[in-house]
Structures are given as C-alpha cells and as structure tokens.
CSV table of C-alpha atoms and ligand atoms in Angstrom, one decimal:
chain,number,residue,atom,x,y,z
A,38,MET,CA,153.2,110.9,87.3
A,39,SER,CA,152.8,114.5,88.1
A,40,THR,CA,151.0,116.1,85.2
A,41,GLU,CA,148.1,118.4,84.9
A,42,ALA,CA,145.9,115.5,83.9
A,43,ASN,CA,146.5,113.4,87.0
A,44,LYS,CA,146.0,116.0,89.7
A,45,LEU,CA,143.1,115.1,92.0
A,46,GLN,CA,142.5,118.9,92.4
A,47,PRO,CA,141.7,119.1,96.1
A,48,ALA,CA,140.2,122.5,96.7
A,49,PHE,CA,139.3,124.6,99.7
A,50,ASN,CA,135.9,126.2,99.9
A,51,PRO,CA,135.0,127.2,103.4
A,52,GLY,CA,131.3,126.8,102.9
A,53,LYS,CA,128.5,129.3,103.9
A,54,GLY,CA,127.8,127.5,107.1
A,55,GLU,CA,125.2,124.9,108.1
A,56,GLY,CA,121.6,126.1,107.8
A,57,GLN,CA,122.4,128.9,105.4
A,58,ALA,CA,120.3,129.1,102.3
A,59,VAL,CA,121.7,128.3,98.8
A,60,GLY,CA,120.3,130.0,95.7
A,61,LEU,CA,119.5,128.0,92.6
A,62,ALA,CA,119.1,129.2,89.0
A,63,ILE,CA,117.3,126.7,86.7
A,64,LEU,CA,118.0,127.2,83.0
A,65,GLY,CA,115.2,125.5,81.0
A,66,TYR,CA,111.7,124.7,81.9
A,67,GLY,CA,110.9,121.8,79.6
A,68,THR,CA,110.4,118.1,80.2
A,69,VAL,CA,113.1,117.9,82.8
A,70,GLY,CA,113.3,121.5,84.1
A,71,SER,CA,109.6,121.5,85.0
A,72,GLU,CA,109.9,118.2,86.9
A,73,VAL,CA,113.0,119.4,88.8
A,74,LEU,CA,111.1,122.5,90.0
A,75,ARG,CA,108.0,120.5,90.9
A,76,LEU,CA,110.0,118.0,93.0
A,77,LEU,CA,112.2,120.7,94.6
A,78,ASN,CA,109.0,122.5,95.8
A,79,LYS,CA,107.3,119.3,96.8
A,80,HIS,CA,110.2,118.1,99.0
A,81,SER,CA,111.7,121.4,100.0
A,82,ASP,CA,111.7,120.7,103.8
A,83,SER,CA,113.3,117.3,103.6
A,84,LEU,CA,115.8,118.4,100.9
A,85,ALA,CA,116.9,121.2,103.2
A,86,GLN,CA,117.6,118.6,105.9
A,87,ARG,CA,119.6,116.4,103.5
A,88,ALA,CA,121.5,119.3,102.0
A,89,GLY,CA,122.3,121.1,105.2
A,90,GLY,CA,120.4,124.3,104.3
A,91,PRO,CA,117.3,125.4,102.3
A,92,ILE,CA,117.5,125.4,98.5
A,93,GLN,CA,115.9,128.6,97.3
A,94,ILE,CA,114.9,128.9,93.6
A,95,LYS,CA,116.0,132.4,92.4
A,96,GLY,CA,114.9,132.1,88.8
A,97,VAL,CA,114.0,129.9,85.8
A,98,ALA,CA,115.3,130.9,82.4
A,99,VAL,CA,113.3,130.0,79.3
A,100,SER,CA,113.5,131.1,75.7
A,101,ASP,CA,109.9,132.1,75.1
A,102,LEU,CA,108.3,134.1,78.0
A,103,SER,CA,104.9,134.2,76.2
A,104,LYS,CA,104.3,130.4,76.5
A,105,PRO,CA,101.7,129.5,79.1
A,106,ARG,CA,103.3,127.6,81.9
A,107,ALA,CA,101.9,125.7,84.9
A,108,GLY,CA,103.7,125.0,88.1
A,109,VAL,CA,106.0,128.0,88.2
A,110,ASP,CA,105.6,131.4,89.8
A,111,PRO,CA,105.7,133.8,86.8
A,112,GLU,CA,107.9,136.2,88.8
A,113,LEU,CA,110.7,133.6,88.6
A,114,LEU,CA,110.7,133.4,84.8
A,115,THR,CA,113.2,135.2,82.7
A,116,ASP,CA,114.6,135.1,79.2
A,117,ASP,CA,117.9,136.5,80.3
A,118,ALA,CA,119.9,133.5,81.4
A,119,TYR,CA,123.1,135.5,81.8
A,120,SER,CA,121.7,138.0,84.3
A,121,LEU,CA,120.2,135.1,86.3
A,122,ILE,CA,123.5,133.2,86.4
A,123,ASN,CA,125.3,136.3,87.6
A,124,ARG,CA,123.0,137.3,90.4
A,125,GLU,CA,124.8,137.4,93.7
A,126,ASP,CA,122.3,135.3,95.5
A,127,VAL,CA,122.7,132.4,92.9
A,128,ASP,CA,125.1,129.7,94.1
A,129,ILE,CA,124.2,126.8,91.8
A,130,VAL,CA,123.2,126.8,88.2
A,131,VAL,CA,121.2,123.9,86.8
A,132,GLU,CA,121.5,123.7,83.0
A,133,LEU,CA,118.5,121.9,81.4
A,134,ILE,CA,118.3,123.5,78.0
A,135,GLY,CA,120.0,121.0,75.7
A,136,GLY,CA,122.2,121.5,72.6
A,137,ILE,CA,126.0,122.3,72.8
A,138,ASP,CA,127.1,125.8,71.9
A,139,TYR,CA,124.7,128.0,73.8
A,140,PRO,CA,124.7,125.8,77.0
A,141,ARG,CA,128.5,125.6,76.8
A,142,GLU,CA,128.7,129.4,77.0
A,143,LEU,CA,126.2,129.5,79.9
A,144,VAL,CA,127.9,126.7,81.9
A,145,LEU,CA,131.4,128.3,81.4
A,146,ALA,CA,130.0,131.7,82.4
A,147,ALA,CA,128.5,130.1,85.6
A,148,LEU,CA,131.7,128.2,86.5
A,149,LYS,CA,133.8,131.3,85.9
A,150,ALA,CA,131.5,133.3,88.2
A,151,GLY,CA,132.1,130.7,91.0
A,152,LYS,CA,128.7,129.0,90.7
A,153,SER,CA,128.6,125.2,90.9
A,154,VAL,CA,126.8,123.6,87.9
A,155,VAL,CA,124.5,120.6,87.5
A,156,THR,CA,123.6,119.5,84.0
A,157,ALA,CA,121.8,116.7,82.3
A,158,ASN,CA,123.4,117.5,79.0
A,159,LYS,CA,125.3,114.5,77.7
A,160,ALA,CA,126.1,116.1,74.3
A,161,LEU,CA,127.8,119.1,76.0
A,162,VAL,CA,129.7,117.0,78.5
A,163,ALA,CA,130.9,114.5,75.9
A,164,ALA,CA,132.1,117.3,73.6
A,165,HIS,CA,133.7,119.7,76.1
A,166,ALA,CA,134.4,117.8,79.3
A,167,ASP,CA,138.1,119.0,79.5
A,168,GLU,CA,137.2,122.7,79.2
A,169,LEU,CA,134.3,122.4,81.7
A,170,ALA,CA,136.3,120.4,84.2
A,171,ALA,CA,139.2,123.0,83.9
A,172,ALA,CA,136.8,125.9,84.6
A,173,ALA,CA,135.3,124.1,87.6
A,174,ASP,CA,138.8,123.4,89.0
A,175,ALA,CA,139.9,126.9,88.5
A,176,ALA,CA,136.9,128.3,90.3
A,177,LYS,CA,137.0,125.5,92.9
A,178,VAL,CA,133.3,124.7,92.4
A,179,ASP,CA,131.4,121.5,91.5
A,180,LEU,CA,130.4,120.2,88.1
A,181,TYR,CA,127.8,117.4,88.3
A,182,PHE,CA,126.2,115.5,85.5
A,183,GLU,CA,124.7,112.2,86.8
A,184,ALA,CA,121.5,112.6,84.7
A,185,ALA,CA,123.5,112.8,81.5
A,186,VAL,CA,123.9,109.0,81.3
A,187,ALA,CA,120.9,106.7,81.8
A,188,ALA,CA,119.0,109.4,83.6
A,189,ALA,CA,117.6,107.9,86.9
A,190,ILE,CA,120.1,105.0,87.0
A,191,PRO,CA,123.0,106.1,89.2
A,192,VAL,CA,125.8,104.8,86.9
A,193,LEU,CA,128.2,107.7,87.2
A,194,GLY,CA,128.1,107.7,91.0
A,195,MET,CA,128.7,103.9,90.8
A,196,LEU,CA,131.8,104.5,88.7
A,197,ARG,CA,133.0,107.6,90.6
A,198,ARG,CA,132.5,106.2,94.1
A,199,SER,CA,131.4,102.6,94.5
A,200,LEU,CA,133.9,101.1,92.0
A,201,ALA,CA,136.6,103.7,92.7
A,202,GLY,CA,138.9,101.0,94.1
A,203,ASP,CA,138.2,98.4,91.4
A,204,GLN,CA,139.4,98.0,87.8
A,205,VAL,CA,136.6,98.1,85.4
A,206,GLN,CA,137.2,96.0,82.3
A,207,ARG,CA,134.1,96.4,80.2
A,208,ILE,CA,130.8,98.2,80.2
A,209,SER,CA,128.0,97.1,77.9
A,210,GLY,CA,125.1,99.4,78.1
A,211,ILE,CA,121.6,100.0,76.6
A,212,VAL,CA,121.8,103.7,77.1
A,213,ASN,CA,119.3,105.0,74.6
A,214,GLY,CA,115.6,104.3,75.4
A,215,THR,CA,114.2,105.3,72.0
A,216,THR,CA,116.3,102.8,70.1
A,217,ASN,CA,115.6,100.1,72.6
A,218,PHE,CA,111.9,100.8,72.3
A,219,ILE,CA,112.1,100.5,68.5
A,220,LEU,CA,114.2,97.3,68.5
A,221,ASP,CA,112.0,95.7,71.2
A,222,ALA,CA,108.8,96.6,69.3
A,223,MET,CA,110.3,95.0,66.1
A,224,ASP,CA,111.2,91.9,68.1
A,225,SER,CA,108.0,91.5,70.1
A,226,THR,CA,105.4,92.5,67.6
A,227,GLY,CA,107.1,91.8,64.2
A,228,ALA,CA,106.8,95.5,63.3
A,229,THR,CA,109.0,97.0,60.6
A,230,TYR,CA,111.6,99.6,61.5
A,231,GLU,CA,109.3,102.4,60.0
A,232,GLU,CA,106.3,101.2,62.1
A,233,ALA,CA,108.2,101.0,65.3
A,234,PHE,CA,109.8,104.4,64.7
A,235,ALA,CA,106.4,105.9,64.1
A,236,GLU,CA,105.1,104.5,67.4
A,237,ALA,CA,108.2,105.8,69.3
A,238,SER,CA,107.5,109.2,67.8
A,239,ARG,CA,103.8,109.1,68.7
A,240,LEU,CA,104.8,108.3,72.3
A,241,GLY,CA,107.1,111.4,72.3
A,242,TYR,CA,110.3,109.3,72.8
A,243,VAL,CA,112.2,110.5,69.7
A,244,GLU,CA,114.5,113.6,70.0
A,245,ALA,CA,113.7,116.7,68.0
A,246,ASP,CA,116.6,115.6,65.7
A,247,PRO,CA,115.8,111.8,65.4
A,248,SER,CA,119.3,111.0,64.1
A,249,ALA,CA,120.6,111.7,67.7
A,250,ASP,CA,118.7,108.6,68.7
A,251,VAL,CA,118.6,106.3,65.6
A,252,GLU,CA,122.1,107.0,64.3
A,253,GLY,CA,123.6,106.4,67.8
A,254,TYR,CA,124.9,109.8,68.5
A,255,ASP,CA,123.1,110.1,71.9
A,256,ALA,CA,124.4,106.7,72.9
A,257,ALA,CA,127.9,107.7,71.7
A,258,SER,CA,127.9,110.8,74.0
A,259,LYS,CA,127.0,108.6,76.9
A,260,ALA,CA,129.6,106.0,76.0
A,261,ALA,CA,132.3,108.8,76.0
A,262,ILE,CA,131.2,109.8,79.5
A,263,LEU,CA,131.1,106.2,80.8
A,264,ALA,CA,134.5,105.3,79.3
A,265,SER,CA,136.1,108.5,80.7
A,266,LEU,CA,135.0,107.7,84.3
A,267,ALA,CA,135.6,103.9,84.0
A,268,PHE,CA,139.1,104.2,82.6
A,269,HIS,CA,140.3,107.5,84.2
A,270,THR,CA,141.1,108.9,80.7
A,271,ARG,CA,139.3,111.7,78.8
A,272,VAL,CA,137.3,110.0,76.1
A,273,LYS,CA,135.4,112.4,73.8
A,274,PHE,CA,132.4,112.0,71.5
A,275,ASP,CA,134.7,111.9,68.5
A,276,ASP,CA,136.7,109.0,70.0
A,277,VAL,CA,133.6,106.7,69.9
A,278,TYR,CA,132.9,104.6,66.9
A,279,CYS,CA,129.2,105.0,66.1
A,280,GLU,CA,126.7,103.1,64.0
A,281,GLY,CA,122.9,103.4,64.5
A,282,ILE,CA,119.9,101.2,64.0
A,283,SER,CA,118.3,102.7,60.9
A,284,LYS,CA,119.5,99.9,58.6
A,285,ILE,CA,118.1,97.1,60.9
A,286,THR,CA,115.3,95.3,59.1
A,287,ALA,CA,112.4,93.0,60.2
A,288,ASP,CA,114.3,90.1,58.5
A,289,ASP,CA,117.4,90.8,60.7
A,290,ILE,CA,115.3,90.7,63.8
A,291,LYS,CA,113.5,87.5,62.7
A,292,ALA,CA,116.9,85.8,61.9
A,293,ALA,CA,118.3,86.9,65.3
A,294,LYS,CA,115.2,85.5,67.0
A,295,ALA,CA,115.5,82.2,65.2
A,296,ALA,CA,119.1,81.9,66.4
A,297,GLY,CA,118.2,82.6,70.0
A,298,GLN,CA,119.4,86.2,70.0
A,299,ALA,CA,118.1,89.8,70.3
A,300,ILE,CA,119.5,92.8,68.5
A,301,LYS,CA,120.3,95.7,70.9
A,302,LEU,CA,122.0,99.0,70.3
A,303,LEU,CA,124.9,98.5,72.8
A,304,ALA,CA,127.4,101.1,74.0
A,305,THR,CA,130.6,99.1,74.7
A,306,CYS,CA,133.5,100.6,76.6
A,307,GLU,CA,136.4,98.2,77.0
A,308,LEU,CA,139.9,98.1,78.2
A,309,ILE,CA,141.9,96.2,75.6
A,310,THR,CA,145.5,95.2,75.1
A,311,ASN,CA,147.2,96.2,71.9
A,312,ASP,CA,149.8,94.2,70.0
A,313,SER,CA,152.6,95.9,71.9
A,314,GLY,CA,151.0,94.8,75.2
A,315,GLU,CA,149.8,98.3,76.2
A,316,SER,CA,146.3,99.0,77.5
A,317,GLU,CA,144.0,101.0,75.3
A,318,ILE,CA,140.4,102.0,75.4
A,319,SER,CA,137.8,101.0,72.9
A,320,ALA,CA,134.5,102.9,73.0
A,321,ARG,CA,131.9,102.0,70.4
A,322,VAL,CA,128.2,102.1,69.7
A,323,HIS,CA,126.5,99.7,67.2
A,324,PRO,CA,123.7,97.2,66.8
A,325,THR,CA,124.8,94.0,68.5
A,326,LEU,CA,123.5,90.5,68.6
A,327,VAL,CA,123.0,89.4,72.2
A,328,ASN,CA,122.2,85.9,73.3
A,329,ARG,CA,118.7,85.7,74.9
A,330,SER,CA,120.3,84.3,78.0
A,331,HIS,CA,122.2,87.5,78.6
A,332,PRO,CA,120.5,89.9,81.1
A,333,LEU,CA,120.7,92.8,78.5
A,334,ALA,CA,118.6,90.8,76.0
A,335,SER,CA,115.5,91.0,78.2
A,336,VAL,CA,115.6,94.8,78.7
A,337,SER,CA,112.4,95.8,77.0
A,338,LYS,CA,110.5,99.0,76.0
A,339,SER,CA,112.4,102.3,76.6
A,340,TYR,CA,114.3,101.0,79.6
A,341,ASN,CA,118.1,101.3,80.0
A,342,ALA,CA,120.5,98.9,81.5
A,343,VAL,CA,124.2,99.0,82.1
A,344,PHE,CA,126.2,95.8,82.5
A,345,VAL,CA,129.6,96.2,84.2
A,346,GLU,CA,132.5,93.7,84.3
A,347,SER,CA,135.1,94.6,86.9
A,348,GLU,CA,138.2,92.8,88.2
A,349,ALA,CA,137.2,92.4,91.8
A,350,ALA,CA,133.4,93.0,91.8
A,351,GLY,CA,132.7,90.7,88.9
A,352,GLU,CA,129.5,91.3,86.9
A,353,LEU,CA,127.1,94.0,88.0
A,354,MET,CA,123.9,95.1,86.3
A,355,PHE,CA,122.0,98.4,86.7
A,356,TYR,CA,118.5,98.8,85.3
A,357,GLY,CA,115.8,101.4,85.2
A,358,ASN,CA,114.4,104.5,83.5
A,359,GLY,CA,116.9,106.2,81.2
A,360,ALA,CA,114.7,109.1,80.2
A,361,GLY,CA,111.6,111.1,81.0
A,362,GLY,CA,110.9,114.2,83.1
A,363,ALA,CA,110.6,112.7,86.6
A,364,PRO,CA,113.3,110.0,86.4
A,365,THR,CA,115.8,112.5,85.0
A,366,ALA,CA,114.8,115.0,87.6
A,367,SER,CA,115.6,112.4,90.3
A,368,ALA,CA,119.2,112.3,89.2
A,369,VAL,CA,119.4,116.1,88.7
A,370,ILE,CA,118.1,116.7,92.3
A,371,GLY,CA,120.5,114.2,93.7
A,372,ASP,CA,123.3,116.3,92.2
A,373,ILE,CA,121.7,119.5,93.4
A,374,VAL,CA,121.7,118.1,97.0
A,375,GLY,CA,125.4,117.2,96.6
A,376,ALA,CA,126.3,120.6,95.3
A,377,THR,CA,124.2,122.3,98.0
A,378,ARG,CA,125.9,120.3,100.7
A,379,ASN,CA,129.3,121.4,99.5
A,380,LYS,CA,128.2,125.1,99.2
A,381,VAL,CA,126.9,124.9,102.8
A,382,LEU,CA,129.5,122.7,104.6
A,383,GLY,CA,132.5,123.5,102.4
A,384,GLY,CA,134.8,121.5,100.1
A,385,ARG,CA,133.9,120.2,96.7
A,386,ALA,CA,133.4,116.8,95.0
A,387,PRO,CA,136.7,115.6,93.4
A,388,GLY,CA,136.9,116.4,89.7
A,389,ASP,CA,137.2,113.7,87.0
A,390,ASN,CA,140.4,111.9,87.5
A,391,THR,CA,142.2,111.4,84.1
A,392,TYR,CA,145.5,110.2,85.5
A,393,ALA,CA,145.6,107.0,83.4
A,394,ASN,CA,145.6,109.0,80.1
A,395,LEU,CA,145.3,105.8,78.0
A,396,ALA,CA,145.3,105.9,74.2
A,397,ILE,CA,142.1,105.3,72.3
A,398,ALA,CA,142.4,102.1,70.2
A,399,ASP,CA,142.2,102.4,66.4
A,400,PHE,CA,138.8,100.9,65.7
A,401,GLY,CA,140.4,98.7,62.9
A,402,ASN,CA,142.5,97.0,65.6
A,403,VAL,CA,139.5,96.2,67.9
A,404,ARG,CA,138.6,92.5,68.0
A,405,THR,CA,134.9,91.7,67.3
A,406,ARG,CA,132.8,89.0,65.7
A,407,TYR,CA,130.5,89.4,62.7
A,408,HIS,CA,127.2,87.8,61.7
A,409,ILE,CA,127.1,88.2,57.9
A,410,ASP,CA,123.9,87.4,56.0
A,411,MET,CA,124.2,87.3,52.1
A,412,LYS,CA,122.2,86.3,49.1
A,413,VAL,CA,124.3,83.9,46.9
A,414,GLU,CA,124.1,82.1,43.6
A,415,ASP,CA,122.7,78.6,44.0
A,416,ARG,CA,125.6,76.7,42.4
A,417,THR,CA,128.4,74.4,43.3
A,418,GLY,CA,131.6,76.1,44.6
A,419,VAL,CA,130.0,79.1,46.2
A,420,LEU,CA,130.7,78.0,49.7
A,421,ALA,CA,134.3,77.1,48.9
A,422,GLU,CA,134.8,80.6,47.2
A,423,ILE,CA,133.5,82.4,50.3
A,424,ALA,CA,135.5,80.3,52.7
A,425,THR,CA,138.7,81.0,50.7
A,426,ILE,CA,138.1,84.7,50.9
A,427,CYS,CA,137.8,84.4,54.7
A,428,VAL,CA,140.9,82.3,55.0
A,429,GLU,CA,142.9,84.7,52.8
A,430,ASN,CA,141.9,87.6,55.1
A,431,ASN,CA,142.6,86.0,58.5
A,432,ILE,CA,139.0,85.3,59.2
A,433,SER,CA,138.1,82.1,60.9
A,434,LEU,CA,134.5,80.9,60.6
A,435,ARG,CA,132.6,79.6,63.6
A,436,THR,CA,129.3,78.6,61.8
A,437,VAL,CA,128.1,78.5,58.2
A,438,ARG,CA,124.4,78.1,57.5
A,439,GLN,CA,122.7,77.9,54.1
A,440,GLU,CA,119.0,78.6,53.8
A,441,GLN,CA,116.6,78.4,51.0
A,442,TYR,CA,114.2,81.4,50.8
A,443,PRO,CA,111.5,82.1,48.2
A,444,THR,CA,113.7,85.0,47.2
A,445,GLY,CA,116.8,82.8,46.7
A,446,THR,CA,119.6,81.1,48.5
A,447,ARG,CA,121.0,82.8,51.7
A,448,LEU,CA,124.4,82.1,53.3
A,449,ILE,CA,124.8,83.1,56.9
A,450,LEU,CA,128.3,83.2,58.4
A,451,VAL,CA,129.3,83.7,62.0
A,452,THR,CA,132.9,84.5,62.4
A,453,HIS,CA,135.3,83.9,65.3
A,454,THR,CA,136.8,87.0,66.9
A,455,ALA,CA,139.0,88.9,64.5
A,456,ARG,CA,140.4,92.4,63.9
A,457,GLU,CA,137.7,94.8,62.8
A,458,ALA,CA,139.8,95.9,59.8
A,459,ASP,CA,140.1,92.3,58.6
A,460,LEU,CA,136.4,91.7,59.0
A,461,ALA,CA,135.4,94.9,57.2
A,462,ARG,CA,137.8,94.1,54.3
A,463,THR,CA,136.5,90.6,54.1
A,464,VAL,CA,132.9,91.8,53.8
A,465,ASP,CA,133.9,94.2,51.0
A,466,ILE,CA,135.6,91.4,49.0
A,467,ILE,CA,132.7,89.0,49.6
A,468,ALA,CA,130.3,91.7,48.4
A,469,ALA,CA,132.3,92.1,45.2
A,470,SER,CA,132.5,88.3,44.5
A,471,SER,CA,130.6,87.0,41.5
A,472,ALA,CA,129.1,84.3,43.7
A,473,VAL,CA,127.3,86.8,45.9
A,474,LEU,CA,124.1,88.6,44.8
A,475,GLY,CA,124.1,91.0,47.8
A,476,VAL,CA,125.3,91.3,51.4
A,477,GLU,CA,122.0,91.7,53.3
A,478,SER,CA,123.3,92.6,56.7
A,479,VAL,CA,126.4,92.6,58.8
A,480,ILE,CA,125.9,92.8,62.6
A,481,ARG,CA,128.5,92.4,65.3
A,482,LEU,CA,128.0,89.9,68.1
A,483,ALA,CA,128.4,90.6,71.8
A,484,GLU,CA,131.5,89.0,73.5
B,268,NDP,P1,113.1,120.5,76.4
B,268,NDP,O1,113.2,120.8,75.0
B,268,NDP,O2,111.8,119.9,76.9
B,268,NDP,O3,113.2,121.9,77.3
B,268,NDP,C1,114.2,122.8,77.0
B,268,NDP,C2,114.0,124.0,77.8
B,268,NDP,O4,115.1,124.9,77.5
B,268,NDP,C3,112.7,124.8,77.4
B,268,NDP,O5,112.1,125.3,78.6
B,268,NDP,C4,113.2,126.0,76.6
B,268,NDP,O6,112.4,127.2,76.7
B,268,NDP,C5,114.6,126.2,77.2
B,268,NDP,N1,115.4,127.0,76.3
B,268,NDP,C6,115.7,126.7,75.0
B,268,NDP,N2,116.5,127.6,74.5
B,268,NDP,C7,116.8,128.5,75.5
B,268,NDP,C8,117.5,129.7,75.7
B,268,NDP,N3,118.2,130.2,74.6
B,268,NDP,N4,117.5,130.4,76.9
B,268,NDP,C9,116.8,129.9,77.9
B,268,NDP,N5,116.1,128.7,77.9
B,268,NDP,C10,116.1,128.1,76.7
B,268,NDP,O7,114.4,119.6,76.9
B,268,NDP,P2,114.4,118.5,78.0
B,268,NDP,O8,113.9,119.0,79.2
B,268,NDP,O9,113.9,117.2,77.4
B,268,NDP,O10,116.0,118.2,78.1
B,268,NDP,C11,116.8,119.1,78.8
B,268,NDP,C12,118.2,118.5,78.9
B,268,NDP,O11,118.1,117.3,79.6
B,268,NDP,C13,118.9,118.2,77.6
B,268,NDP,O12,120.3,118.4,77.7
B,268,NDP,C14,118.6,116.7,77.4
B,268,NDP,O13,119.6,116.0,76.6
B,268,NDP,C15,118.7,116.2,78.9
B,268,NDP,N6,118.1,115.0,79.2
B,268,NDP,C16,116.8,114.8,78.8
B,268,NDP,C17,116.1,113.7,79.1
B,268,NDP,C18,114.6,113.5,78.8
B,268,NDP,O14,114.1,112.4,79.0
B,268,NDP,N7,113.9,114.5,78.3
B,268,NDP,C19,116.8,112.5,79.7
B,268,NDP,C20,118.2,112.8,80.1
B,268,NDP,C21,118.8,114.0,79.8
B,268,NDP,P3,110.9,127.2,76.2
B,268,NDP,O15,110.1,126.5,77.2
B,268,NDP,O16,110.6,128.7,76.2
B,268,NDP,O17,110.9,126.6,74.8
B,269,HSE,N1,116.7,110.4,73.6
B,269,HSE,C1,117.3,109.8,74.8
B,269,HSE,C2,116.8,108.4,74.9
B,269,HSE,C3,116.8,110.6,76.0
B,269,HSE,O1,116.0,107.9,74.1
B,269,HSE,O2,117.4,107.6,75.7
B,269,HSE,C4,117.5,110.3,77.3
B,269,HSE,O3,118.8,110.7,77.2
C-alpha cells in the first residue's frame, strides 16, 4: 500500500498570518483572464473577507503589449511572464494562456518557485498531471484547476470533496459546449452539420483549432481529469478513446429523433470489471444515442451537464455554463480564494490521490451497444446473411428494422451489449458483404 502514488502528501505551510496580503500574477488577459480581473476588482472587499486577507494583483502577462485593452491598469501589463512569476511579492500564479508546452514551462517554474497555481487549462492538466502534481507536492503549494472541466459547474470539487467517501461507478458528461450547440441545432432546427458549425463559429464558440471541439479532443482532456479524480488513478489524455462529431449527418439526427433519441457527444468514465474479475477504468468520448427520457438528452445549446452514478449517493446531475468568460472566471476565482486562504492561514489542499492505481481497460474489451444503419440490396436472403455475420461474431441483435427510402432499402440494427472489438469487426465484415451497398453510420448507445 505504501507507494509514492498513494501518499496523501500532507504538507506543512505555516501561512503568512490572517489579514496579510497575498500577491497574484495573472498570465493571460483574454476571454477568461479579463473576466477574472474584472470580478476580482469588483468584489475585492468581500473576497478579502472570504480568503482571510486582501488579494493584490501584482501583474498581468500578455503576449502583445501593443493591443488596446480595457479594464486593466497599463502599469500591471507585462510581456515577461517569467519575471512576473518570480517576483517576491507574488504568491499565487493564475495561468489563463492556453496551449500545452509554454504554459507547462510557466506552471512548473511557478510551482518550483513556491507559488501556488490556479489554471483553467484542461489540455495541460490532462497531458502533464503527474509532473505538475509532483512539483506542487515538492514545493508544498497548491495546484487548483476547477475551471478546466465544465467551467462554472463545480464538478471537480464535487468529486474531490462531496463524494470523497463514496464509490463513483460511472460519469456520463456533456463537457464540450460547442459540440452540444452543434448537435442541438441540428436536432432542433434540422440544420446540416456544416450549417450548425458555421453558426457556432459565428457566435464565437469554436476554438481557434476547431478539431479540439469537433474531433472530441477537448472533451477527452476533460474525461481524463474526471476519471482521474473519480477513480483515484492517473488517467491521461492518451488513455481516453476519442471520436468526434464531424461525421454526424442530418439523417443520423433525424433517425435518432424518430426512435425517441438524441445524439450527444458524451464523455463516459466507467469502472468496469474485466474477465479476470479485476476493476479497470474505461474513459471514452464519442457520439452517443441517448433516450429522450434521460436528463442528458434535454441539455440544449452550449450548456454542459455531468451525470454521476455512485454507489451510495445514487444518481446525481450537475448542469450549467461550461464555457465563457464570466462562468469560467467564477470557478477560477473560487480556486484563487482557496489558494489564498491556504497562503494566509497555512496548510494546503490535499493533492490528487492516485492510490487505487487501476489499469486502463483495453478499448476492445469495453462493452457497448451499436446502432448500425446500412444501405442494402433489396433481395431475399439479405437479412439472413447479416444475421449470420452477427451470430458468427458473438453479436446478439436487439432490434432489426427495414425501411424503404427513395434512395434504396435501409437496414437498421440495434445490438445488445457486446465487446467493442467484436462489434467493430462485425461492422467491417458487414461492410464488405455483397448484400450491403454501404454502412451509413455506426453510433453507440448510452447504457
Ligand atoms: P484567449 O485566447 O482568449 O486568451 C489567451 C491570453 O493569453 C491572451 O491574453 C494572450 O495575450 C495571452 N498569451 C498568449 N500567449 C502568451 C504568452 N506567450 N505570454 C503571455 N501571455 C500570452 O484564451 P481564453 O481566455 O479563452 O482561455 C484561457 C484558458 O482557459 C485556456 O486554457 C482555455 O482552455 C481555458 N478555458 C477557457 C474557456 C472559455 O470559455 N474561453 C472555458 C474553460 C477553460 P494577448 O492578449 O496579447 O493575445
Ligand atoms: N471549447 C470548449 C467548449 C470551451 O466548447 O466547451 C470550454 O472548455
């Protein structure tokens, strides 16, 4: 039991003393950074009461000093983030730049210099959590990142504190607002993927690199963070199976609607039992058919929601703004208050507890259900041929529907739960069958 990974890392930090000021460096003054500064200034008196001492902003690092900026004293601005971090009067560094490599260097430099760090950067945390946590432990300082998952929705605090005594079994989350907006627009207006994507871009939802949203990478980073905290095991971005929404068509949405379902990009983090009876973790992101009666189906626009199934608490649902300047700043400032309190009163928040150190399940062994939509030849024996392929590959069919479209005959199969590897192989064999003119879509179903 006594390994490096399972230490709770208690640490002694005597604190500066109640009422003492704490110095803050903000790295990044974009969508989130500017709102953090605005709210810190607006509520400075009450935040000082809550944190145990005044929070003083010592500087704001940006990349381009020539940009016109409202809401910030020009004296505070710098393009030298390292010098700001290393100032003696800076106790806490707030990283709101984004990306991975450069913020990783900045955050490590801050931690090594004994500064507590607050970040909203899911990509950084999902890729380098081990290294960052070790640096925070070595320096006996805090590393907070509540805003990294679902922004304003306090899901990480819920896992770290509220459910600390329970056994989480599954988390199913809509954790990317952009893709939820696109899927919801396709569902509610009949828009094509391209039209819905264009509207999401017009509204400023889509990330600078759109693949972060539509190919599921942003959601996969968030799934890694959620799974790590839920199952007390380090889960990294690369451990998460990831499929985005860019292949979802208006026909898929229409068919789902007709069957009483909605398509959502779900991040699913699950504790599963392998064939040897051992617990493993499955973390995956993919488009998922959700029954309209499920609370996640009604999450519209760019909202996020996280549905938790836990042994003692049962089912819990958390809903709200998962993006945007002010909602994200709300979570960042909550973390700043926590880090300030520790700097003033002493002690530190416990680091991530990875004592369970469970294996990550091979995705091929994960059990899921498929909805398979294919164009087939309109002749006798087609159904029997497809059914035989399924039986030969350990796939049991739950429903089979044949529909006549102007473009030809469609066969829609819904399978029972089966091993992902068996399902994927079956689809490949079906696609190569002479009876099949094309597999139109394969979408997994929620459990
Ligand atoms: P923005 O792109 O709006 O802002 C980034 C800021 O970082 C800018 O002020 C930019 O400077 C500054 N910056 C870039 N490079 C450097 C550098 N080399 N040195 C110093 N400053 C630099 O990003 P967001 O505010 O949207 O996002 C910030 C973080 O918050 C990201 O990690 C993101 O994933 C996360 N997040 C964002 C959410 C959102 O809704 N926007 C929601 C949840 C998390 P300049 O102004 O000069 O260009
Ligand atoms: N691009 C992200 C989203 C921003 O759409 O949810 C918040 O992390």
